Amino acid sequence: MTSRLFRTKPINQILADADHPDHRLKKTLTAWDLTALGIGAIIGTGIFVLIGTAIVGDAHRPGSGPGIILSFILSGLTCAFAALCYAEFSAMIPVAGSAYTYSYATLGEFLAWITGWNLILEYGVACVAVAIGWSGYFNNLLSLAGLELPHWATHPPGGPDGGIANIPAAIIVLLVTIILVIGIKESARATSYIVCLKLAVILFFIAVGTPAVNPENWTPFMPQGFAGVGAAAAIIFFAYIGFDAISTAAEETQNPQRDLPISIIASLSICTVLYIAVAAVLTGLIPYTKIDIHAPVADALRLVGFKWGAAIVSIGAVAGITSVLVVMMLGQVRVFFAMSRDRLLGPWLSAVHPRFRTPHHATIVTGGAVAVLAALIPIGDAADMTNIGTLFAFVLVCLGVMILRYTKPDQPRPFRLPFMPLVPILGMLACLGLMAFLPGLTWIRFGVWTVIGVLVYAGYGLKHSKLATQSSQY
């Protein structure tokens, strides 16, 4: 039984499966496309929404105050360690599946399943939360234009303010689903345009807000001490999720060995610099206690007299969150696709459209599920659940790249991360440290989700795995 649980999938077989005609995806993406996808996923809900909760705090965690600048640096360093590990893996194993595939090659089938199961949690919950956030900003823009949708059509059922369904959230998910079915190149092209728009909006906020900064607002810098900075880093980590989604598009990249490392590191570096600048300007504009937790960036401009600027930022937020949804759904679908191709999930999910060469079944299933949940469920603590699943996957990626460096030293590596084994060790410690700052309830939910995943694997994946079928033939 132990040998079955920890059987690894040879890298040569992983690459051969990816090149099988029945499962081959269309290769159209360039380094710019991938970098745009990464920035498109990274810049969005985190910087436009969650930064407010991170600064002010809530019932589950203390706020960082102006120390949010340090929180972004901590989260950015954590992601940098993981990003270097992803870069080496993605250049060496340029196939869909991301951390799931890397774990399968190094840690064995069971841990690969657990990794994939938690990537489903990461992308799935993130898609729902992002769609609901998009709906909120969209409704706000309609209000600024003097339009108002009925309450029942913009709120899910339940609670004192309950409606019937969050229809805008469901509609945007279905539109993104159609785009992803038609083709990854079309998705990347649309994301590229949106990335340019929201980068312009963020630079606009920095340019307009900097002259209005009052340095006295940065005092006290850490009102809750390091506990506040650490707790903020744990939730604001959501703002960095996205660079890992680049690796899920590896099979659709023209030159993955060169372009994947470039795009992963470039997108993370660009976003980190912008985040620190936005955090400094935001906390300098108004006292941190007055920052709005729902639309912090736009509301800060409104409070200092730039109402027109607030409208521009709101438009950028809608665009930014749209691109996040595109890339998060793309990542979710590619993980489903890879797990199905290995027969850990039903083979129907790895079907490729004969014309568009996209995994249309997995895309439609993902889009349908996310649309229903976004319409009917108010998502609380969604960022925490997304973060814990992502951080767990990062820990295994850091561990896996270290193991593979020593077990297969002669394997071709177009990109080699520096300072082995220091970088992956620091990456694991940093990820575990951020996980420790997440609320206890998040850990309980994470445990329940993992147990469900173990049961699904025991009931289906263990018996139907392609590796199990192949071994039984000999």
Coordinates of C-alpha atoms in Angstrom, one line a residue:
M1 CA 0.0 0.0 0.0
T2 CA 2.8 2.4 0.9
S3 CA 4.4 1.9 -2.5
R4 CA 1.1 2.6 -4.2
L5 CA 0.6 5.9 -2.3
F6 CA 4.1 7.2 -2.9
R7 CA 4.7 6.0 -6.5
T8 CA 6.1 8.9 -8.5
K9 CA 5.4 9.6 -12.2
P10 CA 8.6 9.7 -14.3
I11 CA 9.3 13.1 -15.8
N12 CA 9.7 11.5 -19.3
Q13 CA 6.2 10.0 -18.9
I14 CA 4.8 13.4 -17.8
L15 CA 6.2 15.0 -20.9
A16 CA 5.0 12.2 -23.2
D17 CA 1.5 12.3 -21.8
A18 CA 1.4 16.1 -22.4
D19 CA 2.4 15.5 -26.1
H20 CA -0.2 12.8 -26.8
P21 CA -2.4 13.9 -29.7
D22 CA -5.6 13.4 -27.8
H23 CA -4.5 15.7 -25.0
R24 CA -2.3 18.1 -26.8
L25 CA -3.1 21.8 -26.3
K26 CA -2.4 24.6 -28.7
K27 CA 0.9 26.4 -28.2
T28 CA 0.3 30.1 -28.7
L29 CA 1.6 32.0 -25.7
T30 CA 4.7 34.2 -25.5
A31 CA 6.7 35.6 -22.6
W32 CA 4.6 38.8 -22.8
D33 CA 1.4 36.9 -22.8
L34 CA 2.5 34.9 -19.7
T35 CA 3.7 38.0 -17.9
A36 CA 0.4 39.7 -18.7
L37 CA -1.5 36.7 -17.4
G38 CA 0.6 36.8 -14.2
I39 CA 0.1 40.5 -13.6
G40 CA -3.6 40.0 -14.5
A41 CA -4.0 37.5 -11.8
I42 CA -1.9 39.2 -9.2
I43 CA -3.2 42.7 -9.3
G44 CA -6.8 42.7 -8.5
T45 CA -8.9 41.8 -5.4
G46 CA -5.9 41.9 -3.0
I47 CA -4.8 45.5 -3.7
F48 CA -8.2 46.9 -4.4
V49 CA -10.2 45.3 -1.6
L50 CA -8.3 43.2 1.0
I51 CA -5.7 45.8 1.7
G52 CA -8.4 47.7 3.7
T53 CA -9.0 44.7 6.0
A54 CA -5.3 44.1 6.3
I55 CA -4.7 47.7 7.5
V56 CA -7.7 48.1 9.7
G57 CA -8.1 44.6 11.0
D58 CA -11.3 42.7 11.8
A59 CA -12.8 40.4 14.5
H60 CA -10.3 37.6 13.5
R61 CA -7.0 39.6 13.3
P62 CA -5.3 42.8 14.3
G63 CA -4.6 45.4 11.7
S64 CA -1.2 46.5 10.5
G65 CA -1.8 50.2 10.2
P66 CA 0.9 51.9 8.0
G67 CA 3.0 48.8 8.7
I68 CA 1.2 47.3 5.8
I69 CA 4.3 48.3 3.8
L70 CA 6.3 45.7 5.8
S71 CA 3.5 43.2 5.3
F72 CA 3.8 43.5 1.6
I73 CA 7.5 43.0 1.8
L74 CA 7.1 39.9 4.0
S75 CA 4.6 38.4 1.6
G76 CA 6.6 39.4 -1.4
L77 CA 9.8 37.7 -0.1
T78 CA 7.8 34.5 0.7
C79 CA 6.5 34.5 -2.8
A80 CA 9.9 35.2 -4.2
F81 CA 11.4 32.1 -2.7
A82 CA 8.5 30.0 -4.0
A83 CA 8.6 31.7 -7.4
L84 CA 12.2 30.7 -7.9
C85 CA 11.2 27.1 -7.2
Y86 CA 8.3 27.3 -9.6
A87 CA 10.6 28.8 -12.2
E88 CA 13.0 25.8 -12.0
F89 CA 10.2 23.3 -12.1
S90 CA 8.2 24.9 -14.8
A91 CA 11.2 25.1 -17.1
M92 CA 12.1 21.5 -16.5
I93 CA 8.5 20.1 -16.6
P94 CA 6.6 22.5 -18.9
V95 CA 3.1 20.8 -18.6
A96 CA -0.3 21.8 -17.2
G97 CA -0.9 21.0 -13.5
S98 CA 1.5 23.3 -11.8
A99 CA 2.3 22.3 -8.2
Y100 CA 0.3 19.1 -8.7
T101 CA 2.4 17.8 -11.5
Y102 CA 5.7 18.8 -9.7
S103 CA 4.6 16.9 -6.6
Y104 CA 3.7 13.9 -8.7
A105 CA 7.3 13.8 -10.1
T106 CA 8.9 14.1 -6.7
L107 CA 6.7 13.4 -3.7
G108 CA 4.5 10.6 -5.0
E109 CA 0.9 10.2 -6.0
F110 CA -0.8 10.7 -2.7
L111 CA 0.9 14.0 -1.9
A112 CA 0.4 15.0 -5.5
W113 CA -3.3 14.4 -5.0
I114 CA -3.4 16.4 -1.8
T115 CA -1.6 19.2 -3.6
G116 CA -4.0 19.1 -6.5
W117 CA -7.0 19.0 -4.2
N118 CA -5.8 22.1 -2.4
L119 CA -5.1 23.8 -5.7
I120 CA -8.8 23.2 -6.5
L121 CA -9.5 24.9 -3.1
E122 CA -7.2 27.8 -4.0
Y123 CA -8.5 28.5 -7.4
G124 CA -12.1 27.6 -6.8
V125 CA -12.7 29.6 -3.7
A126 CA -10.7 32.5 -5.2
C127 CA -12.9 32.5 -8.3
V128 CA -16.1 32.7 -6.3
A129 CA -14.7 35.5 -4.0
V130 CA -13.3 37.4 -7.0
A131 CA -16.7 37.2 -8.9
I132 CA -18.5 38.5 -5.9
G133 CA -16.0 41.3 -5.5
W134 CA -16.4 42.2 -9.2
S135 CA -20.2 42.4 -8.7
G136 CA -19.8 44.9 -5.8
Y137 CA -17.5 47.2 -7.8
F138 CA -19.8 46.9 -10.9
N139 CA -22.8 47.8 -8.9
N140 CA -20.9 50.8 -7.4
L141 CA -20.1 52.0 -10.9
L142 CA -23.7 51.8 -11.9
S143 CA -24.7 53.8 -8.9
L144 CA -22.2 56.5 -9.8
A145 CA -23.8 56.6 -13.3
G146 CA -27.3 57.0 -11.6
L147 CA -28.4 53.4 -12.3
E148 CA -29.5 50.9 -9.8
L149 CA -30.1 47.2 -10.1
P150 CA -32.8 45.6 -7.9
H151 CA -31.6 44.5 -4.5
W152 CA -32.9 41.0 -5.1
A153 CA -30.7 40.7 -8.2
T154 CA -27.4 41.7 -6.5
H155 CA -27.5 39.9 -3.2
P156 CA -27.5 36.1 -2.4
P157 CA -30.3 34.6 -0.3
G158 CA -30.0 34.5 3.5
G159 CA -29.3 37.1 6.2
P160 CA -31.3 40.3 6.9
D161 CA -30.2 41.9 3.6
G162 CA -30.7 38.7 1.6
G163 CA -32.0 38.7 -2.0
I164 CA -32.5 36.0 -4.6
A165 CA -29.2 35.8 -6.4
N166 CA -26.1 37.8 -7.2
I167 CA -26.8 37.9 -10.9
P168 CA -23.9 40.1 -12.0
A169 CA -21.4 37.7 -10.3
A170 CA -22.9 34.8 -12.2
I171 CA -23.0 36.6 -15.5
I172 CA -19.3 37.6 -15.4
V173 CA -18.3 34.0 -14.6
L174 CA -20.3 32.7 -17.6
L175 CA -18.8 35.3 -19.9
V176 CA -15.2 34.4 -18.8
T177 CA -16.1 30.7 -19.3
I178 CA -17.1 31.3 -22.9
I179 CA -13.8 33.2 -23.5
L180 CA -11.8 30.3 -22.0
V181 CA -13.6 27.7 -24.1
I182 CA -12.9 29.7 -27.3
G183 CA -9.2 29.8 -26.7
I184 CA -6.3 30.6 -24.4
K185 CA -4.8 33.1 -26.9
E186 CA -8.0 35.1 -27.0
S187 CA -8.0 35.0 -23.2
A188 CA -4.4 36.2 -23.0
R189 CA -5.0 39.0 -25.5
A190 CA -8.0 40.3 -23.5
T191 CA -6.0 40.0 -20.3
S192 CA -3.2 42.0 -21.9
Y193 CA -5.5 44.9 -22.6
I194 CA -7.0 44.8 -19.1
V195 CA -3.5 44.6 -17.6
C196 CA -2.4 47.8 -19.4
L197 CA -5.6 49.6 -18.2
K198 CA -5.2 48.6 -14.5
L199 CA -1.5 49.4 -14.5
A200 CA -2.4 52.8 -15.8
V201 CA -5.0 53.2 -13.0
I202 CA -2.5 52.2 -10.3
L203 CA 0.1 54.6 -11.6
F204 CA -2.6 57.2 -11.7
F205 CA -3.4 56.6 -8.0
I206 CA 0.3 56.9 -7.1
A207 CA 0.8 60.0 -9.1
V208 CA -2.4 61.8 -7.9
G209 CA -2.1 60.6 -4.3
T210 CA 1.6 61.2 -3.6
P211 CA 1.4 65.1 -3.5
A212 CA -1.5 64.8 -1.0
V213 CA 0.4 62.4 1.4
N214 CA 0.7 63.6 5.0
P215 CA 3.7 61.9 6.7
E216 CA 2.0 62.3 10.1
N217 CA -0.5 59.6 9.0
W218 CA 2.4 57.1 9.1
T219 CA 2.6 57.5 12.9
P220 CA 2.2 55.1 14.7
F221 CA 3.8 52.9 12.1
M222 CA 2.9 49.6 13.7
P223 CA 0.0 50.3 16.1
Q224 CA -0.5 46.5 16.9
G225 CA 3.2 45.6 16.8
F226 CA 4.5 42.7 14.7
A227 CA 1.4 40.7 15.4
G228 CA -0.5 43.2 13.2
V229 CA 2.1 43.2 10.5
G230 CA 2.2 39.4 10.5
A231 CA -1.5 38.9 10.5
A232 CA -1.8 41.5 7.6
A233 CA 0.9 39.6 5.7
A234 CA -1.0 36.4 6.0
I235 CA -4.2 37.9 4.5
I236 CA -2.5 40.2 2.0
F237 CA -0.7 37.2 0.6
F238 CA -3.9 36.8 -1.4
A239 CA -2.7 39.9 -3.4
Y240 CA 0.3 37.9 -4.7
I241 CA -1.6 34.7 -5.7
G242 CA -1.4 34.5 -9.5
F243 CA 2.2 34.0 -10.5
D244 CA 1.8 30.3 -9.9
A245 CA -1.1 30.3 -12.4
I246 CA 1.4 31.1 -15.1
S247 CA 2.9 27.6 -14.8
T248 CA -0.5 26.0 -15.4
A249 CA -0.4 27.4 -19.0
A250 CA 3.0 25.7 -19.7
E251 CA 1.7 23.4 -22.4
E252 CA 0.3 26.3 -24.3
T253 CA 3.6 28.3 -24.3
Q254 CA 5.7 28.5 -27.5
N255 CA 9.1 28.4 -25.7
P256 CA 8.3 27.3 -22.1
Q257 CA 11.9 26.7 -21.0
R258 CA 12.8 30.3 -21.6
D259 CA 9.5 32.2 -21.2
L260 CA 8.1 30.6 -18.0
P261 CA 11.0 31.6 -15.6
I262 CA 11.1 35.1 -17.2
S263 CA 7.4 35.7 -16.8
I264 CA 7.1 34.3 -13.3
I265 CA 9.9 36.5 -11.9
A266 CA 9.0 39.5 -14.0
S267 CA 5.3 39.6 -13.0
L268 CA 6.1 39.1 -9.3
S269 CA 8.8 41.8 -9.3
I270 CA 6.6 44.4 -11.0
C271 CA 3.6 43.8 -8.7
T272 CA 5.7 43.9 -5.5
V273 CA 7.1 47.3 -6.4
L274 CA 3.6 48.7 -7.2
Y275 CA 2.1 47.2 -4.1
I276 CA 4.6 48.8 -1.8
A277 CA 4.1 52.2 -3.5
V278 CA 0.3 51.9 -3.3
A279 CA 0.5 50.9 0.4
A280 CA 2.7 53.9 1.2
V281 CA 0.5 56.4 -0.6
L282 CA -2.8 54.9 0.8
T283 CA -1.7 55.1 4.4
G284 CA -0.2 58.5 3.9
L285 CA -3.4 60.0 2.4
I286 CA -5.6 59.5 5.4
P287 CA -5.3 58.1 9.0
Y288 CA -5.4 54.3 8.8
T289 CA -8.4 54.2 11.1
K290 CA -10.5 56.0 8.4
I291 CA -9.6 53.6 5.6
D292 CA -12.7 51.8 4.1
I293 CA -12.5 48.0 4.1
H294 CA -14.7 47.6 1.0
A295 CA -13.1 50.1 -1.5
P296 CA -10.1 51.4 0.3
V297 CA -8.1 52.8 -2.6
A298 CA -11.0 54.6 -4.3
D299 CA -12.5 55.8 -1.0
A300 CA -9.2 57.3 0.1
L301 CA -9.1 59.6 -3.0
R302 CA -12.7 60.6 -2.3
L303 CA -12.0 61.6 1.3
V304 CA -9.2 63.9 0.2
G305 CA -11.3 65.6 -2.5
F306 CA -10.6 63.6 -5.6
K307 CA -14.0 62.3 -6.4
W308 CA -13.3 62.1 -10.1
G309 CA -10.2 60.1 -9.3
A310 CA -12.2 57.7 -7.2
A311 CA -14.4 57.0 -10.2
I312 CA -11.3 56.3 -12.4
V313 CA -9.9 53.9 -9.7
S314 CA -13.3 52.1 -9.5
I315 CA -13.2 51.5 -13.3
G316 CA -9.7 50.1 -12.9
A317 CA -10.8 47.9 -10.1
V318 CA -13.6 46.4 -12.2
A319 CA -11.1 45.8 -15.0
G320 CA -8.4 44.4 -12.7
I321 CA -10.8 42.0 -10.9
T322 CA -12.0 40.8 -14.3
S323 CA -8.5 39.7 -15.4
V324 CA -8.0 38.0 -12.0
L325 CA -11.1 35.9 -12.6
V326 CA -9.9 35.0 -16.1
V327 CA -6.5 33.7 -14.8
M328 CA -7.9 32.0 -11.7
M329 CA -10.4 30.1 -13.8
L330 CA -7.7 29.2 -16.3
G331 CA -5.6 27.8 -13.4
Q332 CA -8.5 25.8 -12.0
V333 CA -9.3 24.3 -15.3
R334 CA -5.7 23.3 -16.1
V335 CA -5.4 21.5 -12.7
F336 CA -8.6 19.6 -13.4
F337 CA -7.2 18.8 -16.8
A338 CA -3.9 17.4 -15.5
M339 CA -5.5 15.3 -12.7
S340 CA -8.0 13.9 -15.1
R341 CA -5.3 13.0 -17.6
D342 CA -3.6 11.0 -14.8
R343 CA -7.0 9.4 -14.2
L344 CA -7.1 10.6 -10.6
L345 CA -10.3 12.3 -11.7
G346 CA -12.8 11.1 -14.4
P347 CA -11.3 11.1 -18.0
W348 CA -14.2 13.2 -19.3
L349 CA -12.6 16.3 -17.7
S350 CA -9.5 15.9 -19.9
A351 CA -11.3 16.0 -23.2
V352 CA -9.9 18.6 -25.6
H353 CA -12.2 20.5 -28.0
P354 CA -11.5 19.4 -31.6
R355 CA -11.5 22.9 -33.0
F356 CA -10.3 25.2 -30.2
R357 CA -7.9 22.7 -28.6
T358 CA -9.0 23.8 -25.1
P359 CA -10.2 21.5 -22.2
H360 CA -13.8 22.5 -22.8
H361 CA -15.5 20.0 -20.5
A362 CA -13.3 21.0 -17.5
T363 CA -13.9 24.7 -18.4
I364 CA -17.7 24.3 -18.5
V365 CA -17.8 22.4 -15.3
T366 CA -15.7 24.9 -13.5
G367 CA -17.6 27.9 -14.9
G368 CA -21.0 26.4 -14.0
A369 CA -20.0 25.6 -10.4
V370 CA -18.4 29.0 -9.8
A371 CA -21.3 30.8 -11.3
V372 CA -23.8 29.0 -9.1
L373 CA -21.8 29.5 -5.9
A374 CA -21.0 33.2 -6.7
A375 CA -24.7 33.8 -7.2
L376 CA -26.0 32.1 -4.2
I377 CA -23.4 32.1 -1.5
P378 CA -22.0 35.1 0.5
I379 CA -18.3 34.1 0.8
G380 CA -16.8 34.9 4.2
D381 CA -13.1 34.3 5.0
A382 CA -12.6 33.3 1.3
A383 CA -9.1 34.9 1.2
D384 CA -8.0 32.9 4.2
M385 CA -9.2 29.6 2.7
T386 CA -7.5 30.5 -0.6
N387 CA -4.3 31.4 1.2
I388 CA -3.9 28.3 3.3
G389 CA -4.4 26.0 0.3
T390 CA -1.9 28.0 -1.7
L391 CA 0.7 28.2 1.0
F392 CA 0.5 24.4 1.5
A393 CA 1.1 23.9 -2.2
F394 CA 4.1 26.3 -2.1
V395 CA 5.6 24.3 0.8
L396 CA 5.4 21.1 -1.2
V397 CA 6.8 22.8 -4.3
C398 CA 9.8 24.1 -2.3
L399 CA 10.3 20.6 -0.9
G400 CA 10.0 18.9 -4.2
V401 CA 12.5 21.1 -6.1
M402 CA 15.0 20.3 -3.4
I403 CA 14.4 16.6 -3.5
L404 CA 14.6 16.5 -7.3
R405 CA 17.9 18.4 -7.4
Y406 CA 19.5 15.6 -5.4
T407 CA 17.7 12.6 -6.7
K408 CA 18.0 13.6 -10.4
P409 CA 21.0 15.8 -10.6
D410 CA 21.5 15.1 -14.3
Q411 CA 18.0 16.1 -15.4
P412 CA 18.2 19.0 -17.8
R413 CA 17.4 22.3 -16.1
P414 CA 17.0 25.3 -18.4
F415 CA 16.7 27.5 -15.2
R416 CA 18.5 26.6 -12.0
L417 CA 17.4 28.5 -8.8
P418 CA 20.4 29.9 -7.0
F419 CA 21.7 29.1 -3.5
M420 CA 20.4 25.6 -3.2
P421 CA 19.2 24.4 -0.7
L422 CA 18.9 27.8 1.1
V423 CA 16.2 29.2 -1.1
P424 CA 13.7 26.3 -0.9
I425 CA 14.3 26.0 2.9
L426 CA 13.6 29.7 3.4
G427 CA 10.6 29.3 1.2
M428 CA 9.1 26.5 3.3
L429 CA 9.8 28.3 6.6
A430 CA 8.3 31.6 5.3
C431 CA 5.1 29.8 4.0
L432 CA 4.7 27.9 7.2
G433 CA 5.2 31.1 9.2
L434 CA 2.4 32.9 7.2
M435 CA 0.1 29.9 7.7
A436 CA 0.6 30.2 11.5
F437 CA -0.9 33.7 11.4
L438 CA -4.1 32.5 9.8
P439 CA -7.2 32.2 12.0
G440 CA -7.9 28.9 13.8
L441 CA -11.3 28.5 12.0
T442 CA -9.4 28.5 8.7
W443 CA -7.2 25.6 9.9
I444 CA -10.3 23.6 10.8
R445 CA -11.9 24.2 7.4
F446 CA -8.6 23.3 5.7
G447 CA -8.5 20.0 7.7
V448 CA -12.1 19.1 6.7
W449 CA -11.4 19.8 3.1
T450 CA -8.3 17.7 3.2
V451 CA -10.1 14.8 4.8
I452 CA -12.8 14.9 2.0
G453 CA -9.9 14.9 -0.5
V454 CA -8.4 11.8 1.1
L455 CA -11.8 10.0 0.9
V456 CA -12.2 10.9 -2.8
Y457 CA -8.7 9.6 -3.6
A458 CA -9.3 6.4 -1.7
G459 CA -12.7 5.9 -3.4
Y460 CA -11.6 6.7 -7.0
G461 CA -8.1 7.9 -7.7
L462 CA -6.2 5.1 -6.0
K463 CA -8.0 2.5 -8.1
H464 CA -8.2 4.3 -11.5
S465 CA -4.8 6.1 -11.5
K466 CA -3.0 5.7 -14.8
L467 CA 0.1 4.6 -12.9
A468 CA -1.9 1.9 -11.1
T469 CA -3.3 0.6 -14.4
Q470 CA 0.1 0.5 -16.0
S471 CA 1.7 -1.3 -13.1
S472 CA -1.1 -3.9 -13.2
Q473 CA -0.2 -4.7 -16.8
Y474 CA 3.2 -5.9 -15.9

